[in-house]
């Protein structure tokens, strides 16, 4: 039985994600921008928290960890190489390590670029990947610490996950990401269809999801078709940005630089 997934809006545009294993009753949260909305969601669902999974050290992903740990006694999981700037870890993780939540086992993916110590969590049985600020809906995170080559390698790793994987990203940046995607890939019919289906206005990018689901939660197959950063290897994207002979990483770096100034 797959996890029950519950997205929790936090701060201005962040998301925390609760995953609940109905078989064992175990519940975990991925990132805690703010403890209060997570605690409210746990109470509303009638779930008890046992585990806190951290993707990276930025304050808008960990500020609520200590309060939530104090309130619930949950164990904290995070990257071993980033332990010096994370809340105290009960489980220090590296690439490939297992993460067992109830009856399901996930694994850790090392995805540097946005930060050096950024990790993601993939749970294959539930077809969920929690990518935070590495891969995001129609976008990717800024390169605050890592290089373009590192981020492209990280995105390539995430793109290799199964088609039916659902990407759960750390922010809803769909407005700006959609506008940028149209500016570099406006002739892409898959992108046009995605924007039309989600009713994202081409001028102001206002998101109005029809099914009520967060627009930060999206199938990987759709991201591959429409996310300009994942299309850096596509000859059509290379031609569109005037770099037909460039390497995939060079095209990604160019796209990221364009987005930084967009």
PDB file of C-alpha atoms in Angstrom:
ATOM      1  CA  UNK A   1       0.000   0.000   0.000  1.00  0.00           C
ATOM      2  CA  UNK A   2       1.500   3.387  -0.973  1.00  0.00           C
ATOM      3  CA  UNK A   3       1.972   6.267   1.414  1.00  0.00           C
ATOM      4  CA  UNK A   4      -0.848   8.687   2.057  1.00  0.00           C
ATOM      5  CA  UNK A   5       0.659  12.018   0.971  1.00  0.00           C
ATOM      6  CA  UNK A   6      -0.416  15.297   2.532  1.00  0.00           C
ATOM      7  CA  UNK A   7       1.164  18.567   1.395  1.00  0.00           C
ATOM      8  CA  UNK A   8       1.340  21.291   4.042  1.00  0.00           C
ATOM      9  CA  UNK A   9       1.659  24.923   2.872  1.00  0.00           C
ATOM     10  CA  UNK A  10       4.166  26.859   4.977  1.00  0.00           C
ATOM     11  CA  UNK A  11       5.458  30.440   4.976  1.00  0.00           C
ATOM     12  CA  UNK A  12       4.886  32.344   1.712  1.00  0.00           C
ATOM     13  CA  UNK A  13       5.457  29.581  -0.837  1.00  0.00           C
ATOM     14  CA  UNK A  14       7.074  26.593   0.901  1.00  0.00           C
ATOM     15  CA  UNK A  15       5.708  23.095   1.305  1.00  0.00           C
ATOM     16  CA  UNK A  16       6.311  20.461   3.950  1.00  0.00           C
ATOM     17  CA  UNK A  17       5.146  16.947   3.088  1.00  0.00           C
ATOM     18  CA  UNK A  18       3.615  14.411   5.435  1.00  0.00           C
ATOM     19  CA  UNK A  19       3.813  10.761   4.407  1.00  0.00           C
ATOM     20  CA  UNK A  20       1.745   8.229   6.328  1.00  0.00           C
ATOM     21  CA  UNK A  21       2.141   4.466   6.122  1.00  0.00           C
ATOM     22  CA  UNK A  22      -1.374   3.197   6.796  1.00  0.00           C
ATOM     23  CA  UNK A  23      -0.168  -0.366   7.401  1.00  0.00           C
ATOM     24  CA  UNK A  24       2.145   0.479  10.306  1.00  0.00           C
ATOM     25  CA  UNK A  25       0.663   3.846  11.283  1.00  0.00           C
ATOM     26  CA  UNK A  26       4.079   5.481  10.995  1.00  0.00           C
ATOM     27  CA  UNK A  27       4.267   9.092   9.785  1.00  0.00           C
ATOM     28  CA  UNK A  28       7.165  11.222   8.578  1.00  0.00           C
ATOM     29  CA  UNK A  29       7.556  14.795   7.390  1.00  0.00           C
ATOM     30  CA  UNK A  30       9.937  16.027   4.732  1.00  0.00           C
ATOM     31  CA  UNK A  31      11.328  19.463   5.677  1.00  0.00           C
ATOM     32  CA  UNK A  32       9.802  21.723   8.324  1.00  0.00           C
ATOM     33  CA  UNK A  33       9.778  25.406   7.335  1.00  0.00           C
ATOM     34  CA  UNK A  34       7.446  26.128  10.262  1.00  0.00           C
ATOM     35  CA  UNK A  35       6.318  23.724  12.991  1.00  0.00           C
ATOM     36  CA  UNK A  36       2.832  25.144  13.579  1.00  0.00           C
ATOM     37  CA  UNK A  37       1.156  24.254  10.255  1.00  0.00           C
ATOM     38  CA  UNK A  38       2.725  20.787  10.341  1.00  0.00           C
ATOM     39  CA  UNK A  39       1.402  20.175  13.851  1.00  0.00           C
ATOM     40  CA  UNK A  40      -2.027  21.413  12.774  1.00  0.00           C
ATOM     41  CA  UNK A  41      -2.013  19.043   9.808  1.00  0.00           C
ATOM     42  CA  UNK A  42      -0.979  16.117  12.001  1.00  0.00           C
ATOM     43  CA  UNK A  43      -3.824  16.855  14.399  1.00  0.00           C
ATOM     44  CA  UNK A  44      -6.336  17.194  11.561  1.00  0.00           C
ATOM     45  CA  UNK A  45      -5.260  13.875  10.057  1.00  0.00           C
ATOM     46  CA  UNK A  46      -5.043  12.107  13.430  1.00  0.00           C
ATOM     47  CA  UNK A  47      -1.438  11.064  12.767  1.00  0.00           C
ATOM     48  CA  UNK A  48       1.503  10.777  15.176  1.00  0.00           C
ATOM     49  CA  UNK A  49       4.877  11.917  13.854  1.00  0.00           C
ATOM     50  CA  UNK A  50       7.883   9.624  14.232  1.00  0.00           C
ATOM     51  CA  UNK A  51      10.395  10.910  11.664  1.00  0.00           C
ATOM     52  CA  UNK A  52      11.640  14.238  10.261  1.00  0.00           C
ATOM     53  CA  UNK A  53      13.547  14.067   6.958  1.00  0.00           C
ATOM     54  CA  UNK A  54      15.666  17.091   5.977  1.00  0.00           C
ATOM     55  CA  UNK A  55      16.753  17.839   2.405  1.00  0.00           C
ATOM     56  CA  UNK A  56      19.140  20.750   3.028  1.00  0.00           C
ATOM     57  CA  UNK A  57      20.223  23.358   5.533  1.00  0.00           C
ATOM     58  CA  UNK A  58      18.405  26.509   4.378  1.00  0.00           C
ATOM     59  CA  UNK A  59      16.341  28.111   7.123  1.00  0.00           C
ATOM     60  CA  UNK A  60      13.090  27.956   5.181  1.00  0.00           C
ATOM     61  CA  UNK A  61      13.382  24.150   5.288  1.00  0.00           C
ATOM     62  CA  UNK A  62      14.606  23.570   8.849  1.00  0.00           C
ATOM     63  CA  UNK A  63      13.376  26.449  11.030  1.00  0.00           C
ATOM     64  CA  UNK A  64      10.594  24.368  12.546  1.00  0.00           C
ATOM     65  CA  UNK A  65      12.577  21.171  13.091  1.00  0.00           C
ATOM     66  CA  UNK A  66      13.611  21.747  16.703  1.00  0.00           C
ATOM     67  CA  UNK A  67      10.134  22.800  17.827  1.00  0.00           C
ATOM     68  CA  UNK A  68       8.548  19.841  16.056  1.00  0.00           C
ATOM     69  CA  UNK A  69      11.108  17.430  17.495  1.00  0.00           C
ATOM     70  CA  UNK A  70      10.446  18.791  20.994  1.00  0.00           C
ATOM     71  CA  UNK A  71       6.704  18.427  20.546  1.00  0.00           C
ATOM     72  CA  UNK A  72       6.719  14.935  19.038  1.00  0.00           C
ATOM     73  CA  UNK A  73      10.018  13.235  19.909  1.00  0.00           C
ATOM     74  CA  UNK A  74      10.500  12.463  16.211  1.00  0.00           C
ATOM     75  CA  UNK A  75      13.894  11.256  14.969  1.00  0.00           C
ATOM     76  CA  UNK A  76      15.706  13.572  12.550  1.00  0.00           C
ATOM     77  CA  UNK A  77      17.306  12.325   9.333  1.00  0.00           C
ATOM     78  CA  UNK A  78      19.689  14.429   7.210  1.00  0.00           C
ATOM     79  CA  UNK A  79      22.897  14.511   5.190  1.00  0.00           C
ATOM     80  CA  UNK A  80      26.015  13.413   7.045  1.00  0.00           C
ATOM     81  CA  UNK A  81      28.234  15.835   5.164  1.00  0.00           C
ATOM     82  CA  UNK A  82      25.941  18.731   6.125  1.00  0.00           C
ATOM     83  CA  UNK A  83      25.489  17.733   9.784  1.00  0.00           C
ATOM     84  CA  UNK A  84      27.473  20.745  10.984  1.00  0.00           C
ATOM     85  CA  UNK A  85      24.764  23.123   9.772  1.00  0.00           C
ATOM     86  CA  UNK A  86      21.650  21.017  10.341  1.00  0.00           C
ATOM     87  CA  UNK A  87      19.720  20.409  13.556  1.00  0.00           C
ATOM     88  CA  UNK A  88      21.224  17.479  15.508  1.00  0.00           C
ATOM     89  CA  UNK A  89      20.761  14.283  13.504  1.00  0.00           C
ATOM     90  CA  UNK A  90      19.600  10.917  14.782  1.00  0.00           C
ATOM     91  CA  UNK A  91      20.318   9.390  11.372  1.00  0.00           C
ATOM     92  CA  UNK A  92      23.207  10.770   9.280  1.00  0.00           C
ATOM     93  CA  UNK A  93      22.753   9.846   5.624  1.00  0.00           C
ATOM     94  CA  UNK A  94      24.761   9.497   2.435  1.00  0.00           C
ATOM     95  CA  UNK A  95      24.013   8.554  -1.177  1.00  0.00           C
ATOM     96  CA  UNK A  96      22.204   5.232  -1.437  1.00  0.00           C
ATOM     97  CA  UNK A  97      21.413   4.862   2.270  1.00  0.00           C
ATOM     98  CA  UNK A  98      18.029   3.298   3.065  1.00  0.00           C
ATOM     99  CA  UNK A  99      15.281   5.282   4.775  1.00  0.00           C
ATOM    100  CA  UNK A 100      12.640   2.983   6.260  1.00  0.00           C
ATOM    101  CA  UNK A 101       9.261   4.503   7.130  1.00  0.00           C
ATOM    102  CA  UNK A 102       6.912   1.793   8.346  1.00  0.00           C
ATOM    103  CA  UNK A 103       6.580  -0.865   5.664  1.00  0.00           C
ATOM    104  CA  UNK A 104       8.274   1.169   2.950  1.00  0.00           C
ATOM    105  CA  UNK A 105      11.932   1.660   2.179  1.00  0.00           C
ATOM    106  CA  UNK A 106      13.249   4.714   0.403  1.00  0.00           C
ATOM    107  CA  UNK A 107      16.746   5.694  -0.554  1.00  0.00           C
ATOM    108  CA  UNK A 108      18.850   8.809  -0.381  1.00  0.00           C
ATOM    109  CA  UNK A 109      19.951  10.615  -3.542  1.00  0.00           C
ATOM    110  CA  UNK A 110      22.863  13.052  -3.369  1.00  0.00           C
ATOM    111  CA  UNK A 111      21.760  16.061  -5.445  1.00  0.00           C
ATOM    112  CA  UNK A 112      24.194  18.968  -4.921  1.00  0.00           C
ATOM    113  CA  UNK A 113      23.952  22.235  -6.817  1.00  0.00           C
ATOM    114  CA  UNK A 114      21.499  24.426  -4.947  1.00  0.00           C
ATOM    115  CA  UNK A 115      23.619  23.620  -1.889  1.00  0.00           C
ATOM    116  CA  UNK A 116      26.592  21.298  -1.609  1.00  0.00           C
ATOM    117  CA  UNK A 117      24.856  19.030   0.894  1.00  0.00           C
ATOM    118  CA  UNK A 118      21.407  18.812  -0.714  1.00  0.00           C
ATOM    119  CA  UNK A 119      19.808  15.360  -0.710  1.00  0.00           C
ATOM    120  CA  UNK A 120      16.522  13.980  -2.036  1.00  0.00           C
ATOM    121  CA  UNK A 121      14.398  11.049  -0.880  1.00  0.00           C
ATOM    122  CA  UNK A 122      12.931   8.485  -3.291  1.00  0.00           C
ATOM    123  CA  UNK A 123      10.270   5.989  -2.196  1.00  0.00           C
ATOM    124  CA  UNK A 124       9.766   3.661  -5.165  1.00  0.00           C
ATOM    125  CA  UNK A 125       6.727   1.735  -3.903  1.00  0.00           C
ATOM    126  CA  UNK A 126       4.782   4.974  -3.422  1.00  0.00           C
ATOM    127  CA  UNK A 127       6.343   6.460  -6.593  1.00  0.00           C
ATOM    128  CA  UNK A 128       7.323   9.624  -4.698  1.00  0.00           C
ATOM    129  CA  UNK A 129      10.508  11.699  -4.829  1.00  0.00           C
ATOM    130  CA  UNK A 130      11.027  14.619  -2.458  1.00  0.00           C
ATOM    131  CA  UNK A 131      13.411  16.904  -4.315  1.00  0.00           C
ATOM    132  CA  UNK A 132      12.973  20.203  -2.400  1.00  0.00           C
ATOM    133  CA  UNK A 133      15.066  22.888  -4.126  1.00  0.00           C
ATOM    134  CA  UNK A 134      16.925  20.683  -6.603  1.00  0.00           C
ATOM    135  CA  UNK A 135      14.186  19.800  -9.102  1.00  0.00           C
ATOM    136  CA  UNK A 136      11.082  21.966  -8.821  1.00  0.00           C
ATOM    137  CA  UNK A 137       7.904  22.250 -10.867  1.00  0.00           C
ATOM    138  CA  UNK A 138       8.961  23.826 -14.191  1.00  0.00           C
ATOM    139  CA  UNK A 139      12.261  24.866 -12.623  1.00  0.00           C
ATOM    140  CA  UNK A 140      15.248  24.128 -10.431  1.00  0.00           C
ATOM    141  CA  UNK A 141      16.973  25.835  -7.536  1.00  0.00           C
ATOM    142  CA  UNK A 142      19.503  28.629  -7.830  1.00  0.00           C
ATOM    143  CA  UNK A 143      23.149  27.645  -7.640  1.00  0.00           C
ATOM    144  CA  UNK A 144      23.936  29.149  -4.255  1.00  0.00           C
ATOM    145  CA  UNK A 145      26.879  26.840  -3.507  1.00  0.00           C
ATOM    146  CA  UNK A 146      27.339  24.250  -6.230  1.00  0.00           C
ATOM    147  CA  UNK A 147      28.300  24.486  -9.871  1.00  0.00           C
ATOM    148  CA  UNK A 148      26.194  24.168 -12.992  1.00  0.00           C
ATOM    149  CA  UNK A 149      27.925  20.864 -13.717  1.00  0.00           C
ATOM    150  CA  UNK A 150      26.945  19.541 -10.280  1.00  0.00           C
ATOM    151  CA  UNK A 151      23.335  20.623 -10.679  1.00  0.00           C
ATOM    152  CA  UNK A 152      23.067  19.170 -14.171  1.00  0.00           C
ATOM    153  CA  UNK A 153      24.445  15.874 -12.833  1.00  0.00           C
ATOM    154  CA  UNK A 154      21.873  15.994 -10.024  1.00  0.00           C
ATOM    155  CA  UNK A 155      19.014  16.685 -12.414  1.00  0.00           C
ATOM    156  CA  UNK A 156      20.205  13.909 -14.711  1.00  0.00           C
ATOM    157  CA  UNK A 157      20.110  11.534 -11.742  1.00  0.00           C
ATOM    158  CA  UNK A 158      16.562  12.587 -10.906  1.00  0.00           C
ATOM    159  CA  UNK A 159      15.489  12.305 -14.546  1.00  0.00           C
ATOM    160  CA  UNK A 160      16.591   8.654 -14.460  1.00  0.00           C
ATOM    161  CA  UNK A 161      13.846   7.790 -11.952  1.00  0.00           C
ATOM    162  CA  UNK A 162      10.815   5.914 -13.339  1.00  0.00           C
ATOM    163  CA  UNK A 163       8.359   7.856 -15.498  1.00  0.00           C
ATOM    164  CA  UNK A 164       5.528   7.532 -12.993  1.00  0.00           C
ATOM    165  CA  UNK A 165       7.519   9.086 -10.142  1.00  0.00           C
ATOM    166  CA  UNK A 166       5.750  12.092  -8.625  1.00  0.00           C
ATOM    167  CA  UNK A 167       8.078  14.980  -7.855  1.00  0.00           C
ATOM    168  CA  UNK A 168       7.316  16.856  -4.616  1.00  0.00           C
ATOM    169  CA  UNK A 169       9.244  20.105  -4.641  1.00  0.00           C
ATOM    170  CA  UNK A 170       9.909  22.532  -1.831  1.00  0.00           C
ATOM    171  CA  UNK A 171       8.265  25.663  -3.228  1.00  0.00           C
ATOM    172  CA  UNK A 172       5.448  26.781  -5.460  1.00  0.00           C
ATOM    173  CA  UNK A 173       7.343  28.982  -7.906  1.00  0.00           C
ATOM    174  CA  UNK A 174       5.046  28.090 -10.779  1.00  0.00           C
ATOM    175  CA  UNK A 175       4.225  31.671 -11.686  1.00  0.00           C
ATOM    176  CA  UNK A 176       7.798  32.755 -12.405  1.00  0.00           C
ATOM    177  CA  UNK A 177       8.863  29.352 -13.700  1.00  0.00           C
ATOM    178  CA  UNK A 178       6.024  29.189 -16.219  1.00  0.00           C
ATOM    179  CA  UNK A 179       6.794  32.656 -17.526  1.00  0.00           C
ATOM    180  CA  UNK A 180      10.475  31.795 -17.940  1.00  0.00           C
ATOM    181  CA  UNK A 181       9.709  28.462 -19.591  1.00  0.00           C
ATOM    182  CA  UNK A 182       7.546  30.218 -22.173  1.00  0.00           C
ATOM    183  CA  UNK A 183      10.320  32.738 -22.860  1.00  0.00           C
ATOM    184  CA  UNK A 184      12.823  30.039 -23.885  1.00  0.00           C
ATOM    185  CA  UNK A 185      10.561  27.192 -25.004  1.00  0.00           C
ATOM    186  CA  UNK A 186       7.352  28.853 -26.137  1.00  0.00           C
ATOM    187  CA  UNK A 187       6.989  26.628 -29.214  1.00  0.00           C
ATOM    188  CA  UNK A 188       6.899  23.463 -27.098  1.00  0.00           C
ATOM    189  CA  UNK A 189       3.370  22.025 -27.493  1.00  0.00           C
ATOM    190  CA  UNK A 190       3.681  20.002 -24.282  1.00  0.00           C
ATOM    191  CA  UNK A 191       4.495  23.168 -22.361  1.00  0.00           C
ATOM    192  CA  UNK A 192       1.609  25.009 -23.984  1.00  0.00           C
ATOM    193  CA  UNK A 193      -0.758  22.179 -23.071  1.00  0.00           C
ATOM    194  CA  UNK A 194       0.492  22.055 -19.480  1.00  0.00           C
ATOM    195  CA  UNK A 195      -0.029  25.761 -18.999  1.00  0.00           C
ATOM    196  CA  UNK A 196      -3.465  25.590 -20.590  1.00  0.00           C
ATOM    197  CA  UNK A 197      -4.500  22.623 -18.442  1.00  0.00           C
ATOM    198  CA  UNK A 198      -3.329  24.301 -15.251  1.00  0.00           C
ATOM    199  CA  UNK A 199      -4.884  27.577 -16.342  1.00  0.00           C
ATOM    200  CA  UNK A 200      -1.666  29.509 -15.833  1.00  0.00           C
ATOM    201  CA  UNK A 201      -2.176  32.801 -17.583  1.00  0.00           C
ATOM    202  CA  UNK A 202       0.632  33.483 -20.046  1.00  0.00           C
ATOM    203  CA  UNK A 203       0.878  37.099 -18.946  1.00  0.00           C
ATOM    204  CA  UNK A 204       0.853  36.948 -15.168  1.00  0.00           C
ATOM    205  CA  UNK A 205       1.456  33.242 -14.553  1.00  0.00           C
ATOM    206  CA  UNK A 206      -1.301  33.050 -11.937  1.00  0.00           C
ATOM    207  CA  UNK A 207      -1.700  29.374 -10.984  1.00  0.00           C
ATOM    208  CA  UNK A 208      -5.197  27.940 -10.691  1.00  0.00           C
ATOM    209  CA  UNK A 209      -4.912  24.159 -10.480  1.00  0.00           C
ATOM    210  CA  UNK A 210      -8.189  22.521 -11.469  1.00  0.00           C
ATOM    211  CA  UNK A 211      -7.886  19.474  -9.201  1.00  0.00           C
ATOM    212  CA  UNK A 212      -6.925  21.379  -6.069  1.00  0.00           C
ATOM    213  CA  UNK A 213      -3.545  19.675  -5.804  1.00  0.00           C
ATOM    214  CA  UNK A 214      -0.456  21.794  -5.115  1.00  0.00           C
ATOM    215  CA  UNK A 215       1.273  22.735  -8.331  1.00  0.00           C
ATOM    216  CA  UNK A 216       4.557  21.862  -6.615  1.00  0.00           C
ATOM    217  CA  UNK A 217       3.544  18.185  -6.943  1.00  0.00           C
ATOM    218  CA  UNK A 218       3.922  16.944 -10.522  1.00  0.00           C
ATOM    219  CA  UNK A 219       4.700  13.739 -12.467  1.00  0.00           C
ATOM    220  CA  UNK A 220       8.315  13.390 -13.540  1.00  0.00           C
ATOM    221  CA  UNK A 221       7.281  12.470 -17.089  1.00  0.00           C
ATOM    222  CA  UNK A 222       5.575  15.844 -17.430  1.00  0.00           C
ATOM    223  CA  UNK A 223       8.624  17.637 -16.050  1.00  0.00           C
ATOM    224  CA  UNK A 224      10.842  15.956 -18.628  1.00  0.00           C
ATOM    225  CA  UNK A 225       8.583  17.220 -21.397  1.00  0.00           C
ATOM    226  CA  UNK A 226       8.104  20.776 -20.169  1.00  0.00           C
ATOM    227  CA  UNK A 227      10.781  21.848 -17.672  1.00  0.00           C
ATOM    228  CA  UNK A 228      13.358  23.816 -19.700  1.00  0.00           C
ATOM    229  CA  UNK A 229      16.187  22.852 -17.333  1.00  0.00           C
ATOM    230  CA  UNK A 230      15.515  19.156 -17.927  1.00  0.00           C
ATOM    231  CA  UNK A 231      15.536  19.757 -21.679  1.00  0.00           C
ATOM    232  CA  UNK A 232      19.102  21.061 -21.856  1.00  0.00           C
ATOM    233  CA  UNK A 233      20.153  17.927 -23.759  1.00  0.00           C
ATOM    234  CA  UNK A 234      17.421  18.329 -26.372  1.00  0.00           C
ATOM    235  CA  UNK A 235      18.776  19.651 -29.707  1.00  0.00           C
ATOM    236  CA  UNK A 236      15.644  21.784 -30.054  1.00  0.00           C
ATOM    237  CA  UNK A 237      16.364  23.530 -26.762  1.00  0.00           C
ATOM    238  CA  UNK A 238      20.015  24.004 -27.686  1.00  0.00           C
ATOM    239  CA  UNK A 239      18.971  25.608 -30.948  1.00  0.00           C
ATOM    240  CA  UNK A 240      16.340  27.756 -29.243  1.00  0.00           C
ATOM    241  CA  UNK A 241      18.940  29.365 -26.967  1.00  0.00           C
ATOM    242  CA  UNK A 242      21.537  29.718 -29.731  1.00  0.00           C
ATOM    243  CA  UNK A 243      23.905  26.982 -28.499  1.00  0.00           C
ATOM    244  CA  UNK A 244      23.463  24.140 -31.022  1.00  0.00           C
ATOM    245  CA  UNK A 245      26.970  22.725 -30.523  1.00  0.00           C
ATOM    246  CA  UNK A 246      27.259  23.164 -26.769  1.00  0.00           C
ATOM    247  CA  UNK A 247      27.387  20.395 -24.185  1.00  0.00           C
ATOM    248  CA  UNK A 248      24.311  19.574 -22.138  1.00  0.00           C
ATOM    249  CA  UNK A 249      25.876  21.085 -19.013  1.00  0.00           C
ATOM    250  CA  UNK A 250      26.784  24.287 -20.885  1.00  0.00           C
ATOM    251  CA  UNK A 251      23.202  24.680 -22.096  1.00  0.00           C
ATOM    252  CA  UNK A 252      21.910  24.082 -18.579  1.00  0.00           C
ATOM    253  CA  UNK A 253      24.337  26.709 -17.213  1.00  0.00           C
ATOM    254  CA  UNK A 254      23.131  29.180 -19.838  1.00  0.00           C
ATOM    255  CA  UNK A 255      19.481  28.528 -18.983  1.00  0.00           C
ATOM    256  CA  UNK A 256      20.166  28.921 -15.251  1.00  0.00           C
ATOM    257  CA  UNK A 257      21.967  32.224 -15.894  1.00  0.00           C
ATOM    258  CA  UNK A 258      19.040  33.450 -17.990  1.00  0.00           C
ATOM    259  CA  UNK A 259      16.583  32.534 -15.253  1.00  0.00           C
ATOM    260  CA  UNK A 260      18.701  34.313 -12.617  1.00  0.00           C
ATOM    261  CA  UNK A 261      18.252  37.548 -14.587  1.00  0.00           C
ATOM    262  CA  UNK A 262      14.663  36.942 -15.713  1.00  0.00           C
TER     263      UNK A 262
END
